[in-house]
Every structure is written in structure tokens, then in C-alpha cells.
Coordinates of C-alpha atoms and ligand atoms in Angstrom, one line a residue:
X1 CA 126.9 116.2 115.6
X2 CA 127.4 114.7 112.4
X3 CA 128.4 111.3 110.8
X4 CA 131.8 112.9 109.8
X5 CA 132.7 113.9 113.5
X6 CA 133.1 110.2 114.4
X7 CA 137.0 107.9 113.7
X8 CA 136.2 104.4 113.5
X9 CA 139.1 102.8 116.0
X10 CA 139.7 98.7 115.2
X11 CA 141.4 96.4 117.4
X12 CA 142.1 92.9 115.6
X13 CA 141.9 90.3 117.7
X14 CA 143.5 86.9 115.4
X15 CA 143.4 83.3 116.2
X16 CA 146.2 81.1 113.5
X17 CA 146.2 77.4 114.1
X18 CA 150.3 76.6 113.6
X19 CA 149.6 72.9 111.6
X20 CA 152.0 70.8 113.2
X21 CA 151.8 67.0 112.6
X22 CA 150.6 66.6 116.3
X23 CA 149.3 69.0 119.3
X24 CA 150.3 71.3 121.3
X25 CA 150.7 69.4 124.2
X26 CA 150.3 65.6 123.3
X27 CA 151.3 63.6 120.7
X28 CA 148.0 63.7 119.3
X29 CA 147.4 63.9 115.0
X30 CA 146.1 67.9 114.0
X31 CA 143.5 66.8 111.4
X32 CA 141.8 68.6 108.8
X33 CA 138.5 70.0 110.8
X34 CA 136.3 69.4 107.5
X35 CA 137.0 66.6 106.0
X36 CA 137.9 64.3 109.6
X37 CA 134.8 62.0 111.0
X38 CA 134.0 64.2 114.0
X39 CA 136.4 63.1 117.3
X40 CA 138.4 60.8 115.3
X41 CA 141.6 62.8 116.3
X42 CA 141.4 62.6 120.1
X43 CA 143.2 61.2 123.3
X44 CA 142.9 61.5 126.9
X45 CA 144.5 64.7 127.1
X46 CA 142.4 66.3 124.0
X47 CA 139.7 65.0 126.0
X48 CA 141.1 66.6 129.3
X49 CA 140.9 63.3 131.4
X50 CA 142.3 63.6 134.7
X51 CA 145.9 62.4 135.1
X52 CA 147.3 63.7 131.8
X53 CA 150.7 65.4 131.9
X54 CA 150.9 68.1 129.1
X55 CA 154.5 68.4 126.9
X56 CA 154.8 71.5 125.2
X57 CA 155.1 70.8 121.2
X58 CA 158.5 72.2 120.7
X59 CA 157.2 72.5 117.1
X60 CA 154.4 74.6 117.5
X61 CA 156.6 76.7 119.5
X62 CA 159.0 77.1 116.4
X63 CA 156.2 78.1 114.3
X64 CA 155.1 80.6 116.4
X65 CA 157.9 82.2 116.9
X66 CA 158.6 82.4 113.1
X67 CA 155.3 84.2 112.6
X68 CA 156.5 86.4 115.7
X69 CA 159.5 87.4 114.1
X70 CA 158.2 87.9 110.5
X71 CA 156.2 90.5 112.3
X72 CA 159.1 92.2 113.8
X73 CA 158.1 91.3 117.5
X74 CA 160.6 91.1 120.4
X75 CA 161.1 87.4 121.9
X76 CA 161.4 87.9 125.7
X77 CA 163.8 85.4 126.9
X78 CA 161.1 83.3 128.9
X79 CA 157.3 82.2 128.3
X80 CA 154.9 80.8 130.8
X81 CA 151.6 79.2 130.6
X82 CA 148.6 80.0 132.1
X83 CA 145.5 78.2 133.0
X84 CA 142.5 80.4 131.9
X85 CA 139.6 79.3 133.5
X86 CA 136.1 78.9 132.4
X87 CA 133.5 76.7 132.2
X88 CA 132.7 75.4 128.1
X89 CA 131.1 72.0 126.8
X90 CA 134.1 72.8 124.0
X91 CA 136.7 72.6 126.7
X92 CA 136.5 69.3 128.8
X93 CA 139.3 70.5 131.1
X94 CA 137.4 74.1 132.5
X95 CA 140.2 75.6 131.8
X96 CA 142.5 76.0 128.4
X97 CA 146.2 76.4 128.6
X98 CA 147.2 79.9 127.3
X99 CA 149.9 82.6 128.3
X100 CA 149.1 85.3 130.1
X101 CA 152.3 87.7 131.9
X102 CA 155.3 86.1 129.8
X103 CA 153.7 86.0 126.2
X104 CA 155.9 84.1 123.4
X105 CA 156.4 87.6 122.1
X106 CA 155.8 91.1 122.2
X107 CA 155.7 94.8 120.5
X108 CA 155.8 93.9 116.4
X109 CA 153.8 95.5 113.6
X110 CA 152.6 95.1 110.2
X111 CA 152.7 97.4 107.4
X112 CA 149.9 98.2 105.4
X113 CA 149.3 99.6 102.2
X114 CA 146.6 102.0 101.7
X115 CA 144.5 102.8 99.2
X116 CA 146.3 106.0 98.2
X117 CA 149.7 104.0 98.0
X118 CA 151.0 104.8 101.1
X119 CA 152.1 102.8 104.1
X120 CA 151.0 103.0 107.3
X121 CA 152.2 100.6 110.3
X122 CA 149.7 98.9 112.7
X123 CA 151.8 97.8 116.0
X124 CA 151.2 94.2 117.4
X125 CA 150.6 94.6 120.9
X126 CA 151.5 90.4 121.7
X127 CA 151.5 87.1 120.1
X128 CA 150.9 84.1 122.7
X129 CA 150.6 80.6 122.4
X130 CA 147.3 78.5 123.2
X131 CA 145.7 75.4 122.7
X132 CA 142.6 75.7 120.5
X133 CA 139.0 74.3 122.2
X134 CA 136.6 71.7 120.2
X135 CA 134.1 73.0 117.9
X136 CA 130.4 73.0 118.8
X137 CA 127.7 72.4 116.3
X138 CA 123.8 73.1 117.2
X139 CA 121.4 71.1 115.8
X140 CA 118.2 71.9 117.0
X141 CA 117.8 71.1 120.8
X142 CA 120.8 69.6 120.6
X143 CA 124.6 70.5 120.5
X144 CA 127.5 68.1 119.0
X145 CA 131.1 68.3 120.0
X146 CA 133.8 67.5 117.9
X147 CA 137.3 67.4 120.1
X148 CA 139.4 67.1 116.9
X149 CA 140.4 70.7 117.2
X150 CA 140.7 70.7 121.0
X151 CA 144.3 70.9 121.8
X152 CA 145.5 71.8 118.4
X153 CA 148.7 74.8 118.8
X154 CA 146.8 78.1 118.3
X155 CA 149.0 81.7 118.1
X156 CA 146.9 84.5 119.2
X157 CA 148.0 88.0 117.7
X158 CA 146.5 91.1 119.4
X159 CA 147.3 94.3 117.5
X160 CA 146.7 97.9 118.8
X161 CA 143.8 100.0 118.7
X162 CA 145.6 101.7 115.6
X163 CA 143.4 100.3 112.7
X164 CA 141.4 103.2 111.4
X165 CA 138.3 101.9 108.7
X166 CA 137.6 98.5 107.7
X167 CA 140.2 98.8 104.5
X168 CA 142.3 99.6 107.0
X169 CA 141.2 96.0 108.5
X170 CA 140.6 94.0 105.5
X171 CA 144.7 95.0 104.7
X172 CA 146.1 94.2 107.7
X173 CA 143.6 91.1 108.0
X174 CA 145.4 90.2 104.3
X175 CA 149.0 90.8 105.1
X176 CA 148.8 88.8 108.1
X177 CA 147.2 85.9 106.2
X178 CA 149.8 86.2 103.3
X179 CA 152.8 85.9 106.0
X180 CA 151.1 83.3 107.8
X181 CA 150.6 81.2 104.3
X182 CA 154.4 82.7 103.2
X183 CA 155.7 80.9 106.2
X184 CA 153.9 77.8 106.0
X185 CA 152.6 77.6 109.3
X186 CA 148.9 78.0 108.4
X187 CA 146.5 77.5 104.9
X188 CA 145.0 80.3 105.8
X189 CA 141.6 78.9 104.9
X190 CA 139.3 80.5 106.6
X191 CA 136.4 77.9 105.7
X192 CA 138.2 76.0 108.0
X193 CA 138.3 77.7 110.9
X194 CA 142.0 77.9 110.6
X195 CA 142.3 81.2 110.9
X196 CA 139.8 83.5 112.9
X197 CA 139.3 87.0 113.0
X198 CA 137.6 89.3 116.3
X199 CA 137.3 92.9 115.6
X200 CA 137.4 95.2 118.5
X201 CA 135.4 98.1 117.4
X202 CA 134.8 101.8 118.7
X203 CA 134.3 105.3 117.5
X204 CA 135.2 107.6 118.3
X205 CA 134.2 111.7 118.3
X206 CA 136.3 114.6 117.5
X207 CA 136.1 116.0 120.6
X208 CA 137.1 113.3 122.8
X209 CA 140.1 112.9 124.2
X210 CA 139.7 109.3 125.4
X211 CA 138.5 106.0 123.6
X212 CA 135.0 105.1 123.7
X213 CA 133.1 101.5 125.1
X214 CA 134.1 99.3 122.2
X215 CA 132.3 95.9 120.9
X216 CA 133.7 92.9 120.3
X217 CA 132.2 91.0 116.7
X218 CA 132.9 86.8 116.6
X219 CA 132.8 84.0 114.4
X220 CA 133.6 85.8 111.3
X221 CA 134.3 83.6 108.9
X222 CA 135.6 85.6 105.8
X223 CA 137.9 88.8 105.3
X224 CA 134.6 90.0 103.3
X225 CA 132.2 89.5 106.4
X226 CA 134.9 90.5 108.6
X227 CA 134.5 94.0 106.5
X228 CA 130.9 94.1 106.1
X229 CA 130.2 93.5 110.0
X230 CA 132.3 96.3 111.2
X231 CA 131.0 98.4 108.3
X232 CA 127.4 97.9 109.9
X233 CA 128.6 98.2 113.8
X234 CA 130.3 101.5 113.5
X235 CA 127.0 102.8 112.4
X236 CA 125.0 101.3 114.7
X237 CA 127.5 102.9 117.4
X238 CA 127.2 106.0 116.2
X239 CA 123.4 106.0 115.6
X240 CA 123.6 104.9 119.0
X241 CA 125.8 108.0 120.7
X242 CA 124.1 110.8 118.4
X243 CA 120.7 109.7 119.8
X244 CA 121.8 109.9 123.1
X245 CA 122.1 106.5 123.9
X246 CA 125.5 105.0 124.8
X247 CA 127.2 101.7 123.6
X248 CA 126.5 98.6 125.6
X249 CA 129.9 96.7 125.8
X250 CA 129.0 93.2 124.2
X251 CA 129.8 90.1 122.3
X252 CA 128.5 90.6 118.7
X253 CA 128.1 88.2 116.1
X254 CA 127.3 88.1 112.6
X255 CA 124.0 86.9 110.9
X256 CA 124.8 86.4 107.1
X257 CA 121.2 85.8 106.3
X258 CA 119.8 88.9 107.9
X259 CA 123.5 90.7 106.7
X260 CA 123.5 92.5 110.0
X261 CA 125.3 92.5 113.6
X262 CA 123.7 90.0 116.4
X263 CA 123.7 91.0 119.9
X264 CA 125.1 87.6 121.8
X265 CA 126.0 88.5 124.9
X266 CA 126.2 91.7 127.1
X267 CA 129.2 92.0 129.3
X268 CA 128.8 94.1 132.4
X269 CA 131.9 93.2 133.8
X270 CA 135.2 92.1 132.5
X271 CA 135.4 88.4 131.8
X272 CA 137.5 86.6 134.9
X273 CA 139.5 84.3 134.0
X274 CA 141.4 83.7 137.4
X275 CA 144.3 82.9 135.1
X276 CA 147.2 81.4 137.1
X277 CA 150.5 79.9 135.9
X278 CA 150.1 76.4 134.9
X279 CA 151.8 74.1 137.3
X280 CA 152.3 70.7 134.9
X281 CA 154.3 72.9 132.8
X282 CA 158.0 74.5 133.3
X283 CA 159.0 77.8 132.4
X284 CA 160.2 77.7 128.7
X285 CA 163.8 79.1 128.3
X286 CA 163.6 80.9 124.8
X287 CA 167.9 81.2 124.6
X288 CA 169.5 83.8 122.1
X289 CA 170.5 81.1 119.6
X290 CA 167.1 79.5 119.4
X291 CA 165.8 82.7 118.0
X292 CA 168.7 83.6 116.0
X293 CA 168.3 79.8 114.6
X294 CA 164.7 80.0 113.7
X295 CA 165.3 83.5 111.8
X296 CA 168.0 82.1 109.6
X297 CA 165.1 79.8 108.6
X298 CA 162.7 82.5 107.9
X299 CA 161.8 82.3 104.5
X300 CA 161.2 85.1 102.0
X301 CA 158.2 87.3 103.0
X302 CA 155.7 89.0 101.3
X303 CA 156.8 92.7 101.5
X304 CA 160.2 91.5 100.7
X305 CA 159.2 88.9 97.5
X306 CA 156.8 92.3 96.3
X307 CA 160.0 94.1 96.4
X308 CA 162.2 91.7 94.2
X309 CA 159.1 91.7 91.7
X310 CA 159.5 95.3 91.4
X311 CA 163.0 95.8 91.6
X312 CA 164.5 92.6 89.6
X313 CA 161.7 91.8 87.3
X314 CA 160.7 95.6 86.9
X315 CA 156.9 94.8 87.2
X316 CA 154.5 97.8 88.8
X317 CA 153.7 98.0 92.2
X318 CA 150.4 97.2 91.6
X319 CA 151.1 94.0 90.1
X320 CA 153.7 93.1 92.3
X321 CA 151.3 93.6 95.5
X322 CA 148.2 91.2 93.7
X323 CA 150.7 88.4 93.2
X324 CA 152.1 88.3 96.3
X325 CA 149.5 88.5 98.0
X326 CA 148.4 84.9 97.9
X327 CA 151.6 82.6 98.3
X328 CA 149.9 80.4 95.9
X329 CA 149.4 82.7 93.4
X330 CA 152.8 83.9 94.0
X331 CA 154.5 80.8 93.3
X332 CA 152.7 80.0 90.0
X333 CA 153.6 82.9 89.2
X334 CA 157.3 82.2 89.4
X335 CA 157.2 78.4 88.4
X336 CA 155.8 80.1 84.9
X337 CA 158.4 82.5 84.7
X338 CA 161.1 79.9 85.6
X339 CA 159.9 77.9 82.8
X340 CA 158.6 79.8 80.4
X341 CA 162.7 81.5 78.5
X342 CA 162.7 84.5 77.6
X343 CA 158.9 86.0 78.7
X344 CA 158.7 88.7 79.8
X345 CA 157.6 89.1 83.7
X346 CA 154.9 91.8 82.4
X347 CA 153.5 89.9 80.2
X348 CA 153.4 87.0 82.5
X349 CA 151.8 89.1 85.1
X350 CA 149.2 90.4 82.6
X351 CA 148.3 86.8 81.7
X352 CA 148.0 85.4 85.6
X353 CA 146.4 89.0 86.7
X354 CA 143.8 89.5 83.6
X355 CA 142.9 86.1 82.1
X356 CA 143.4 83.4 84.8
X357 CA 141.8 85.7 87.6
X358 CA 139.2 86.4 85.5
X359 CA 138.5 82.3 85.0
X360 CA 139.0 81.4 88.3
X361 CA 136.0 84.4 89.3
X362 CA 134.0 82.8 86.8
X363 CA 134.5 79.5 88.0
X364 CA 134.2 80.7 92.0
X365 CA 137.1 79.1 92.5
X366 CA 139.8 80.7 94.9
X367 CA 142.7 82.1 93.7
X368 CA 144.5 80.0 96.9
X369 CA 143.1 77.0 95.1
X370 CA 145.2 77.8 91.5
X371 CA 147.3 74.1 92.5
X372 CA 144.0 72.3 92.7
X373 CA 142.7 73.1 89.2
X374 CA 143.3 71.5 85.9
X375 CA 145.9 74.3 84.8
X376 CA 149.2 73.5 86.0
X377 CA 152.0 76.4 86.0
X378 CA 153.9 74.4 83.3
X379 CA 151.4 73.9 81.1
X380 CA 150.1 77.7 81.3
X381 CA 153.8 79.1 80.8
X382 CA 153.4 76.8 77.2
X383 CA 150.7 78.5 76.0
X384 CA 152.2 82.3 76.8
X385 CA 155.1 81.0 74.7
X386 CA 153.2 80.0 71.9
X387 CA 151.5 83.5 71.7
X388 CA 154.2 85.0 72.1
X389 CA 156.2 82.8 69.0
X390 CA 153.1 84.5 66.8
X391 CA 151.4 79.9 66.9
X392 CA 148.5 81.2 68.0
X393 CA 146.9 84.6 68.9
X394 CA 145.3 85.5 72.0
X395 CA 141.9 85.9 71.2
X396 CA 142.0 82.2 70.6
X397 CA 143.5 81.5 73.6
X398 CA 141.2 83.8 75.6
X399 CA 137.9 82.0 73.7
X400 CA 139.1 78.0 72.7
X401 CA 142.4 76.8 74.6
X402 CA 142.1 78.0 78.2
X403 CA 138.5 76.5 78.4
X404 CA 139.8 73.1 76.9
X405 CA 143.0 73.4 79.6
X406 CA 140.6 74.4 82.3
X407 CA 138.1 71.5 82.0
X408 CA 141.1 68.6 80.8
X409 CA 144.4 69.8 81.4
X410 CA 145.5 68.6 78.3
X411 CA 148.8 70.2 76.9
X412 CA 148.7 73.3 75.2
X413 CA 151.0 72.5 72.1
X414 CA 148.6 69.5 71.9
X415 CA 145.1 71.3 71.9
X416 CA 146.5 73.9 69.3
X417 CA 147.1 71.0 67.1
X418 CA 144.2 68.6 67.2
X419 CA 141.8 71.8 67.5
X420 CA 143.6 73.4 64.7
X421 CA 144.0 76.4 66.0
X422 CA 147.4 77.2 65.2
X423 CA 147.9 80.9 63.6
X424 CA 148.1 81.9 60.3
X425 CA 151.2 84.6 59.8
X426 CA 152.2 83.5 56.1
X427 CA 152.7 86.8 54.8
X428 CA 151.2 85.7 51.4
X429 CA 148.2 84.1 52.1
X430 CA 147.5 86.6 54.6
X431 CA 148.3 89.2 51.4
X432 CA 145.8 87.8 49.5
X433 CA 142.9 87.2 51.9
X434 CA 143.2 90.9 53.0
X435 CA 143.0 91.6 48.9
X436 CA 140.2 89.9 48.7
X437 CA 138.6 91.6 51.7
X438 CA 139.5 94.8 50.2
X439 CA 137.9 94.2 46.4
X440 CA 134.4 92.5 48.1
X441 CA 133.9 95.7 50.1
X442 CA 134.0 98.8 47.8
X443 CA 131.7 101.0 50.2
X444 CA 133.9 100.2 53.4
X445 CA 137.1 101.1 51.1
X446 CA 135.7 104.2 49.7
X447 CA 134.3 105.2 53.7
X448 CA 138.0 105.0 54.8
X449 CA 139.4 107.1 51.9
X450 CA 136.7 109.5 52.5
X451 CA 138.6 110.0 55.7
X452 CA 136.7 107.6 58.1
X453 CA 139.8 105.9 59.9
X454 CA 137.7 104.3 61.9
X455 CA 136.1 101.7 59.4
X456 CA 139.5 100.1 59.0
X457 CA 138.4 97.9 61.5
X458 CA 135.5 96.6 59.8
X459 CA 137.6 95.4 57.0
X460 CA 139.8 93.9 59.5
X461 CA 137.1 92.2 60.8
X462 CA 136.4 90.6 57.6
X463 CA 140.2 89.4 56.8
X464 CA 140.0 88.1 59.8
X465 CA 136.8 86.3 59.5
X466 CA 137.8 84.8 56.1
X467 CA 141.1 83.2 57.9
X468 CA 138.4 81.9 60.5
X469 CA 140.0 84.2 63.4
X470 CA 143.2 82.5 63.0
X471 CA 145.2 85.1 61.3
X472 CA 148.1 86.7 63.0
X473 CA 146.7 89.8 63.9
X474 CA 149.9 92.2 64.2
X475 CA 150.5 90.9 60.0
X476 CA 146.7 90.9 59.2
X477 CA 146.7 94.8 60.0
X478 CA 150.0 95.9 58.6
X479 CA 148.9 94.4 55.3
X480 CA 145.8 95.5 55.4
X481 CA 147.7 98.9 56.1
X482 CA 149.9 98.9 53.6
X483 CA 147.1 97.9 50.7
X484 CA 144.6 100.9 51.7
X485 CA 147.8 103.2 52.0
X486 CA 148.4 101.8 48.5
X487 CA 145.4 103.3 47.3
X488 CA 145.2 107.1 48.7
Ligands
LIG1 P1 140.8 92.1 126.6 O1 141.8 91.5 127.5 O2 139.5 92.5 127.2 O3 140.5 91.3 125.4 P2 142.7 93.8 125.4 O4 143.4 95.0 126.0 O5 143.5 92.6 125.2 O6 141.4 93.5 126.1 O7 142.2 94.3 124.0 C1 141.7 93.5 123.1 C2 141.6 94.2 121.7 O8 140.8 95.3 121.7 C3 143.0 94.7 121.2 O9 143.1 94.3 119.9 C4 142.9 96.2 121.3 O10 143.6 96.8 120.3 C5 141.4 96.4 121.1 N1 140.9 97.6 121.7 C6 141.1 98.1 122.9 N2 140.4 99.3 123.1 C7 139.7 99.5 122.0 C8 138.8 100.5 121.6 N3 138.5 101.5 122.4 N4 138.3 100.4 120.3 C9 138.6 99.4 119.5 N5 139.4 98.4 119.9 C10 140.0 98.5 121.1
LIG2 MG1 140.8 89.7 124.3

């Protein structure tokens, strides 16, 4: 046997918070998990008193079912809670209320693009409604409960055993999170806890016929762990089967410190749940015209915005894909184009893709956070219009304005004039300077008549360092051009 016998087979396994104003089944405040004092959101039914009456949040239910139908799933015309029991300090009730035979919705996929361009579709097996549980900290001996996230609406998406590597994963992990953030129903900050990932993992060997025991890895808290901790379990799996051993089924974690897979739990048997349909609830009727309703509202989606990029603003597929896929990024993106006249969407692109990306990895901040910094879409779409009126030229942009917008947010137009940075394109000045260039540097002259092209740009290099980097670069060359051509 050999490493290249084995298919790794993924299940995703995806927990989305839907941020409603209140709960899923009380009128309780959803607060931010982070930033809240620790059971400050709470009442008796977050708390699971006895005597509370749960009310579905109508709300919630909307918002799942626009994530269900943004990925294409059917909407059977009923749902039912469930109680699913078991016994957790994070759940005060000993049971959480969940769906279990009539899910909110069923049979949907996701496309994916992989890395050779193509698209392949993972099926969702079932979305389903829940109510998240509080959130455990340990502290030594001790654990602290927070109940600020118990009862808050949770959609659970299950996908099929279809996924095929960890790209395969990390693009499906992606998409979902770009929808979810499209739609509004979810930050998608994963920091938070907002938005949780299991992976389901097997392998699987080229002679089987059947699946093998598959894992189950928790608590991963980024796409980027999420791909390193599946990377690491399928080898373990199949170090395990080529050495004769078999795969325990188990709960695995992630230990970031030791970068490797931690063994939680083993399950011998199935979890049981003893789920039963919750009595203090009613069936929920999902009519025809609730769904029709709720897709009218649907707003543009990723797949879809990527296609009008392509299509209507004739940027590349590649470029069309990185924007969309953050919302954020997405709609600074098209705030700039709307008011920035007459840019080009390319050029646009190539700004937002190449410069800002590359500030916002040097400043570790992420590209969701774009509407939190200094540099607003406004002020970013002034300063591609003054390269592109020739004011100033990139280079100086790249080294002196974007730092100065970054750190102040003070108008472009504004730091080009009390920085003096504004470009130099008179054609006669420029003329002269290159002139001048050209007589104080017989050798380099005499190099590029010799047949040295090359060296051209060392007498560029001068002009351009007597006009202190400010000359228009495009004029600075053509003269420069022109004067050597001049003397052949
Ligand atoms: P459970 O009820 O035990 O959680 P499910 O049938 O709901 O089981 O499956 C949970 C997840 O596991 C699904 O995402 C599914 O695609 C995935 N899965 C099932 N079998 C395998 C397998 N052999 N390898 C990897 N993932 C699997
Ligand atoms: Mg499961």
C-alpha cells in the first residue's frame, strides 16, 4: 500500500448563528459574545428555568430559510422541533431545542471552484434550525459559564461526504461564509464563534468499495486551522490503516500550540440523543407564499455578483472571484467604482487586489475589516483618480500617500498638496531636467549607444531623481526617448 492509494472523504459539519435582534425562542437581546460582560444577555428561558414557554423567532426562521434557499435547498412544507437530550453545564435545560425528522430544509448544494478553474458541486444533505448552548471557559480547576449565547438562533448545515481534500474544504468552508455574509444573516467572524466549522474526516483506499470509520475534528476556530487539522488527520488515518491498526471513531480537537490533532473523546457507540418532538412548540406551517416571499428578498449572491464583474465590468475571473469573496471587500469595491467616473474596473481591481491587500497583510488586519480602517472607499477612489489625471504617480502613492491615509484618513487631494507631492508632467521642465541628466552622464550615454538598451534606465533613474521622484513617469521616458534617439 502506498500514500497515493488513499482519497481523503470530508463531511462539513457547520454551525451559523442567524443575528437577530433577539432569540430564538424568547425575546431575549443576541449580544456580541466578545465584547458583552459574561451573562449580561440572559432570562429565565436562556437560563432554562422551569415554567418558560418557548415562541419560535419568526425572524430567525426567515433568515434561515434565506441561507437555505441561497443554497438551492428544497423547503418541505412543515418543520418540527425536537428536544435533543443530554446532559451539559452549557445547557441548563438537559436538553437543546433542535429539529430532527422535519428539518427547515433539505437537498441543496454549493459550487466550488477548484484550483484548476473548474467547478465542482458539494450537495447539502439538510439545514435545521437550533438554539445555540452557553459557552464554557476553564480556568484552572474551575469552569465559567457565560449563557449570553445560550438560546441564540443557530442554522446547522450538514453537507455530503462529497468534499475530496482540504482545498476542497477550505472552498466550500469560503463560499458558505461569503453567502452567509452576502445575505446578512451572519459576520462570519469566526473569532467570535459565530460561525463554526466540524469536519468529518475519512480515507479512504482504492480498493474499497465502502466508506471507512471517520473522525470527527471540533472547535476549529479558523478556515486556516480548519485546513491544517484535517491535513494532519488524514495522515494520521492512514499511518494508522497501513500499519495495521484501524481508526478509532472519536471526537478530535485541535491543539494550536502543539499544531497537531487531540484525541478528546472516543465514541464506541453512537451518541443518543433520545430526541423527541418538542411538545411547547407547534408544528410550523412553511406555506408556498412564505417561501416565494422570502426569495424575492434574496439579495444578490456571490456566484451571481462574480458573474456581473465579469460579464458587465469585463474584469478576469480571477479578480472577479477575490473580490467577491468577502462582501466587504466586494462592496468597497463598488462604492469606488460608483464614485470614482470614468476608472476603469481593472484598474480599480488592480488597486484594491495589489496595493490595499498588500497594506492590510502588512498591517494584519482582515480584509472583512476594510470599513473599520482609516481608508474609506471615497477617499481611496480620489486618489486612483488623481493617478490616473497624471497629479501624482503611483510610486508616490505606493511609498507617501496610502501610509499618511492609512494612519489619518486625511483626504487624498489634501495630502498631495500640503506634502507636495503633486506630479511634475510640464513637458519643458521635464525636457530640460532629462537634458541635463543626459550631458552629466557621458559614460551611461555612450553605454546605451554602444548598444546597451538596458542602461536607459539608469539615466531614467537620474531624471527622475533630480525632479525628486515626482516626475510624470510615462513623459519623463518618452523624452528621455526621444533625446537619446536624437543622438544615434
Ligand atoms: P451524525 O448524525 O452521526 O452526525 P451524519 O450522517 O449526520 O452523522 O453525518 C455527519 C457528517 O459526517 C456529514 O457531514 C456527513 O457528510 C459526514 N460523513 C458521513 N460519513 C463520512 C465518512 N465516511 N467520511 C467523512 N465524512 C463522513
Ligand atoms: Mg452530526
Amino acid at each position: 500500500m502506498a500514500v497515493s492509494d488513499w482519497t481523503t472523504i470530508i463531511g462539513l459539519e457547520v454551525h451559523a448563528e442567524m443575528l437577530t435582534a433577539s432569540k430564538m425562542f424568547s425575546n431575549c437581546p443576541v449580544v456580541d459574545s466578545v465584547t458583552a460582560a459574561p451573562n449580561s444577555a440572559v432570562d429565565p428561558l436562556s437560563l432554562g428555568m422551569p415554567g418558560t414557554l418557548p415562541v419560535i423567532n419568526m425572524k430567525a426562521m426567515e433568515y434561515g430559510m434565506m441561507v437555505a434557499l441561497a443554497l438551492n435547498c428544497e423547503i418541505p412544507p412543515f418543520n418540527q422541533f425536537a428536544r435533543k437530550n443530554y446532559f451539559y453545564p452549557d445547557l441548563p435545560k438537559g436538553y437543546q431545542i433542535s429539529q430532527y425528522d422535519h428539518p427547515l430544509a433539505i437537498k441543496g448544494y454549493i459550487d466550488i471552484e477548484l484550483e484548476d478553474g473548474s467547478t465542482k458541486r458539494i450537495n447539502v444533505t439538510r439545514a435545521h434550525m437550533e438554539e445555540d448552548t452557553g459557552k464554557l471557559t476553564h480556568a484552572g480547576l474551575s469552569s465559567l459559564v457565560d449563557y449570553n449565547r445560550a438560546g441564540v438562533p443557530l442554522l446547522e448545515i450538514v453537507s455530503e461526504p462529497e468534499i475530496r481534500s482540504s482545498y476542497e474544504a477550505e472552498a466550500y468552508a469560503r463560499k458558505l461564509r461569503s453567502i452567509l455574509q452576502f445575505l446578512g444573516v451572519n459576520h462570519g467572524d469566526m473569532s467570535k464563534g459565530v460561525l463554526r466549522f466540524e469536519a468529518n474526516v475519512s480515507v479512504m483506499h482504492k480498493d474499497d468499495t465502502e466508506f471507512r470509520q471517520r473522525t470527527e475534528i471540533k472547535n476549529l476556530n479558523s478556515i486556516r486551522i480548519m485546513v491544517r487539522a484535517i491535513d494532519v488527520e488524514v495522515q494520521r488515518q492512514i499511518k494508522l490503516w497501513e500499519s495495521g491498526e484501524a481508526v478509532k471513531p472519536a471526537t478530535l480537537g485541535w491543539d494550536e500550540s502543539a499544531a497537531n490533532i487531540t484525541i478528546q473523546r472516543y465514541k464506541e457507540r453512537p451518541d443518543e440523543y433520545r430526541y423527541f418532538p418538542e411538545p411547547d412548540l407547534p408544528i410550523l406551517e412553511v406555506s408556498r407564499e412564505w417561501v416565494a416571499e422570502v426569495r424575492a428578498k434574496l439579495p444578490e449572491l456571490p456566484d451571481a455578483k462574480k458573474q456581473r464583474f465579469v460579464e458587465q465590468l469585463g474584469l478576469p475571473e480571477y479578480d472577479a472571484g477575490v473580490l467577491v469573496a468577502e462582501k466587504a471587500i466586494a462592496d468597497y469595491f463598488e462604492t469606488i467604482l460608483a464614485s470614482a467616473e470614468n476608472i476603469q474596473a481593472k484598474t480599480v481591481s488592480n488597486w484594491v487586489t495589489g496595493d490595499l491587500f498588500g497594506l492590510l497583510n502588512a498591517e494584519k488586519v482582515e480584509r472583512e475589516a476594510i470599513g473599520e480602517t482609516n481608508i474609506s472607499a471615497e477617499n481611496f477612489a480620489k486618489m486612483i483618480v488623481l493617478v490616473d489625471k497624471g497629479t501624482v504617480n503611483a510610486g508616490t502613492v505606493r511609498k507617501k500617500i496610502l501610509p499618511i491615509m492609512w494612519e489619518t484618513g486625511k483626504d487624498a487631494a489634501q495630502i498631495v498638496e500640503t506634502e507636495g507631492l503633486a506630479q511634475i508632467s510640464d513637458a519643458n521642465l521635464i525636457g530640460d531636467t532629462v537634458q541635463a541628466a543626459i550631458d552629466e552622464n557621458p559614460d551611461i550615454v555612450q553605454r546605451y549607444l554602444d548598444g546597451n538598451e538596458k542602461v536607459i534606465n539608469a539615466i531614467f533613474g537620474k531624471a527622475m531623481g533630480k525632479l525628486r521622484g515626482k516626475g510624470d513617469p510615462a513623459v519623463v521616458r518618452q523624452a528621455l526617448q526621444e533625446k537619446l534617439n536624437a543622438l544615434k
